[in-house]
Amino acid sequence: MDRFSLFDPRYQLEAEDFAAAASAAHASRSLHHGIHQALQALDVLAERLRQRDHAGRSPRH
């Protein structure tokens, strides 16, 4: 009678591959999110500079 083995190295490798892929996908999403936040912050700063520059100019007549 064959015994059922609870450990099969093929399943371990599949689990490790899946975990690595999930980790890489998470890192990619995290990086994309960070870039998106940085771009939004730059847009806010650029708008503030435009408003400050506009407010500092004397009106032309």
Tab-separated table of N, CA and C in Angstrom:
chain	number	residue	atom	x	y	z
A	1	MET	N	0.845	-1.184	0.000
A	1	MET	CA	0.000	0.000	0.000
A	1	MET	C	0.889	1.246	0.000
A	2	ASP	N	0.654	2.123	-0.947
A	2	ASP	CA	1.414	3.371	-1.025
A	2	ASP	C	0.934	4.341	0.043
A	3	ARG	N	1.898	5.050	0.587
A	3	ARG	CA	1.544	6.055	1.592
A	3	ARG	C	1.447	7.410	0.895
A	4	PHE	N	0.537	8.201	1.335
A	4	PHE	CA	0.363	9.543	0.798
A	4	PHE	C	1.372	10.464	1.464
A	5	SER	N	2.155	11.143	0.670
A	5	SER	CA	3.156	12.060	1.203
A	5	SER	C	2.556	13.463	1.311
A	6	LEU	N	2.661	14.037	2.485
A	6	LEU	CA	2.127	15.387	2.683
A	6	LEU	C	3.025	16.449	2.059
A	7	PHE	N	4.275	16.121	1.848
A	7	PHE	CA	5.187	17.084	1.252
A	7	PHE	C	5.543	16.633	-0.158
A	8	ASP	N	5.253	17.472	-1.109
A	8	ASP	CA	5.633	17.215	-2.486
A	8	ASP	C	6.433	18.431	-2.938
A	9	PRO	N	7.707	18.252	-3.285
A	9	PRO	CA	8.551	19.407	-3.641
A	9	PRO	C	8.004	20.226	-4.800
A	10	ARG	N	7.244	19.623	-5.682
A	10	ARG	CA	6.679	20.386	-6.802
A	10	ARG	C	5.716	21.453	-6.300
A	11	TYR	N	4.917	21.089	-5.295
A	11	TYR	CA	3.975	22.071	-4.757
A	11	TYR	C	4.713	23.187	-4.023
A	12	GLN	N	5.815	22.850	-3.374
A	12	GLN	CA	6.606	23.874	-2.686
A	12	GLN	C	7.157	24.873	-3.694
A	13	LEU	N	7.682	24.395	-4.805
A	13	LEU	CA	8.217	25.284	-5.833
A	13	LEU	C	7.120	26.151	-6.433
A	14	GLU	N	5.950	25.564	-6.664
A	14	GLU	CA	4.836	26.351	-7.194
A	14	GLU	C	4.441	27.449	-6.220
A	15	ALA	N	4.403	27.128	-4.944
A	15	ALA	CA	4.042	28.125	-3.930
A	15	ALA	C	5.084	29.243	-3.883
A	16	GLU	N	6.363	28.891	-3.982
A	16	GLU	CA	7.411	29.906	-3.959
A	16	GLU	C	7.339	30.792	-5.200
A	17	ASP	N	7.071	30.194	-6.357
A	17	ASP	CA	6.925	30.977	-7.590
A	17	ASP	C	5.749	31.931	-7.482
A	18	PHE	N	4.639	31.453	-6.940
A	18	PHE	CA	3.445	32.286	-6.789
A	18	PHE	C	3.730	33.444	-5.832
A	19	ALA	N	4.412	33.157	-4.719
A	19	ALA	CA	4.714	34.198	-3.741
A	19	ALA	C	5.641	35.253	-4.348
A	20	ALA	N	6.616	34.822	-5.133
A	20	ALA	CA	7.530	35.770	-5.767
A	20	ALA	C	6.793	36.649	-6.772
A	21	ALA	N	5.899	36.048	-7.545
A	21	ALA	CA	5.135	36.819	-8.525
A	21	ALA	C	4.211	37.813	-7.830
A	22	ALA	N	3.579	37.388	-6.750
A	22	ALA	CA	2.683	38.278	-6.010
A	22	ALA	C	3.469	39.432	-5.392
A	23	SER	N	4.649	39.136	-4.876
A	23	SER	CA	5.487	40.178	-4.284
A	23	SER	C	5.930	41.187	-5.341
A	24	ALA	N	6.309	40.698	-6.514
A	24	ALA	CA	6.739	41.593	-7.601
A	24	ALA	C	5.579	42.469	-8.063
A	25	ALA	N	4.382	41.885	-8.148
A	25	ALA	CA	3.211	42.657	-8.566
A	25	ALA	C	2.898	43.739	-7.536
A	26	HIS	N	3.015	43.400	-6.261
A	26	HIS	CA	2.748	44.382	-5.206
A	26	HIS	C	3.777	45.518	-5.259
A	27	ALA	N	5.043	45.170	-5.461
A	27	ALA	CA	6.096	46.183	-5.546
A	27	ALA	C	5.850	47.106	-6.734
A	28	SER	N	5.403	46.555	-7.838
A	28	SER	CA	5.119	47.357	-9.027
A	28	SER	C	3.968	48.320	-8.765
A	29	ARG	N	2.900	47.819	-8.132
A	29	ARG	CA	1.760	48.686	-7.809
A	29	ARG	C	2.182	49.774	-6.833
A	30	SER	N	2.994	49.406	-5.856
A	30	SER	CA	3.450	50.369	-4.861
A	30	SER	C	4.296	51.459	-5.518
A	31	LEU	N	5.180	51.062	-6.414
A	31	LEU	CA	6.017	52.027	-7.131
A	31	LEU	C	5.154	52.950	-7.983
A	32	HIS	N	4.187	52.387	-8.687
A	32	HIS	CA	3.286	53.190	-9.524
A	32	HIS	C	2.522	54.186	-8.663
A	33	HIS	N	2.060	53.746	-7.507
A	33	HIS	CA	1.320	54.624	-6.605
A	33	HIS	C	2.214	55.768	-6.113
A	34	GLY	N	3.465	55.445	-5.761
A	34	GLY	CA	4.396	56.467	-5.302
A	34	GLY	C	4.688	57.496	-6.378
A	35	ILE	N	4.864	57.041	-7.602
A	35	ILE	CA	5.109	57.957	-8.725
A	35	ILE	C	3.893	58.846	-8.940
A	36	HIS	N	2.710	58.261	-8.872
A	36	HIS	CA	1.473	59.028	-9.061
A	36	HIS	C	1.352	60.113	-7.987
A	37	GLN	N	1.650	59.760	-6.733
A	37	GLN	CA	1.581	60.752	-5.654
A	37	GLN	C	2.606	61.864	-5.860
A	38	ALA	N	3.800	61.508	-6.302
A	38	ALA	CA	4.837	62.517	-6.527
A	38	ALA	C	4.418	63.479	-7.641
A	39	LEU	N	3.835	62.945	-8.701
A	39	LEU	CA	3.377	63.803	-9.801
A	39	LEU	C	2.264	64.737	-9.344
A	40	GLN	N	1.360	64.232	-8.523
A	40	GLN	CA	0.293	65.090	-8.002
A	40	GLN	C	0.875	66.208	-7.135
A	41	ALA	N	1.865	65.875	-6.304
A	41	ALA	CA	2.492	66.891	-5.455
A	41	ALA	C	3.195	67.943	-6.303
A	42	LEU	N	3.848	67.530	-7.375
A	42	LEU	CA	4.496	68.487	-8.275
A	42	LEU	C	3.470	69.391	-8.952
A	43	ASP	N	2.328	68.833	-9.340
A	43	ASP	CA	1.272	69.648	-9.937
A	43	ASP	C	0.772	70.702	-8.949
A	44	VAL	N	0.595	70.305	-7.691
A	44	VAL	CA	0.131	71.251	-6.667
A	44	VAL	C	1.165	72.365	-6.475
A	45	LEU	N	2.437	71.991	-6.378
A	45	LEU	CA	3.480	73.002	-6.213
A	45	LEU	C	3.573	73.933	-7.420
A	46	ALA	N	3.454	73.386	-8.616
A	46	ALA	CA	3.504	74.217	-9.823
A	46	ALA	C	2.344	75.212	-9.830
A	47	GLU	N	1.173	74.757	-9.428
A	47	GLU	CA	0.012	75.657	-9.394
A	47	GLU	C	0.227	76.762	-8.359
A	48	ARG	N	0.778	76.412	-7.205
A	48	ARG	CA	1.060	77.435	-6.188
A	48	ARG	C	2.060	78.459	-6.707
A	49	LEU	N	3.090	78.009	-7.398
A	49	LEU	CA	4.073	78.944	-7.955
A	49	LEU	C	3.441	79.842	-9.007
A	50	ARG	N	2.575	79.294	-9.842
A	50	ARG	CA	1.889	80.126	-10.843
A	50	ARG	C	1.024	81.174	-10.168
A	51	GLN	N	0.323	80.781	-9.107
A	51	GLN	CA	-0.538	81.734	-8.400
A	51	GLN	C	0.304	82.817	-7.719
A	52	ARG	N	1.422	82.416	-7.121
A	52	ARG	CA	2.292	83.384	-6.451
A	52	ARG	C	2.916	84.333	-7.463
A	53	ASP	N	3.338	83.798	-8.593
A	53	ASP	CA	3.926	84.625	-9.637
A	53	ASP	C	2.880	85.587	-10.195
A	54	HIS	N	1.680	85.112	-10.382
A	54	HIS	CA	0.589	85.940	-10.899
A	54	HIS	C	0.207	87.027	-9.888
A	55	ALA	N	0.175	86.687	-8.607
A	55	ALA	CA	-0.203	87.652	-7.585
A	55	ALA	C	0.891	88.709	-7.385
A	56	GLY	N	2.142	88.377	-7.631
A	56	GLY	CA	3.255	89.298	-7.430
A	56	GLY	C	3.427	90.294	-8.557
A	57	ARG	N	2.843	90.043	-9.687
A	57	ARG	CA	2.971	90.960	-10.834
A	57	ARG	C	2.036	92.147	-10.664
A	58	SER	N	2.511	93.291	-11.056
A	58	SER	CA	1.637	94.458	-11.028
A	58	SER	C	0.788	94.429	-12.302
A	59	PRO	N	-0.424	94.912	-12.177
A	59	PRO	CA	-1.308	94.903	-13.371
A	59	PRO	C	-0.758	95.818	-14.458
A	60	ARG	N	-0.852	95.383	-15.672
A	60	ARG	CA	-0.405	96.203	-16.814
A	60	ARG	C	-1.571	97.036	-17.304
A	61	HIS	N	-1.308	98.309	-17.472
A	61	HIS	CA	-2.369	99.202	-18.006
A	61	HIS	C	-1.946	99.769	-19.313
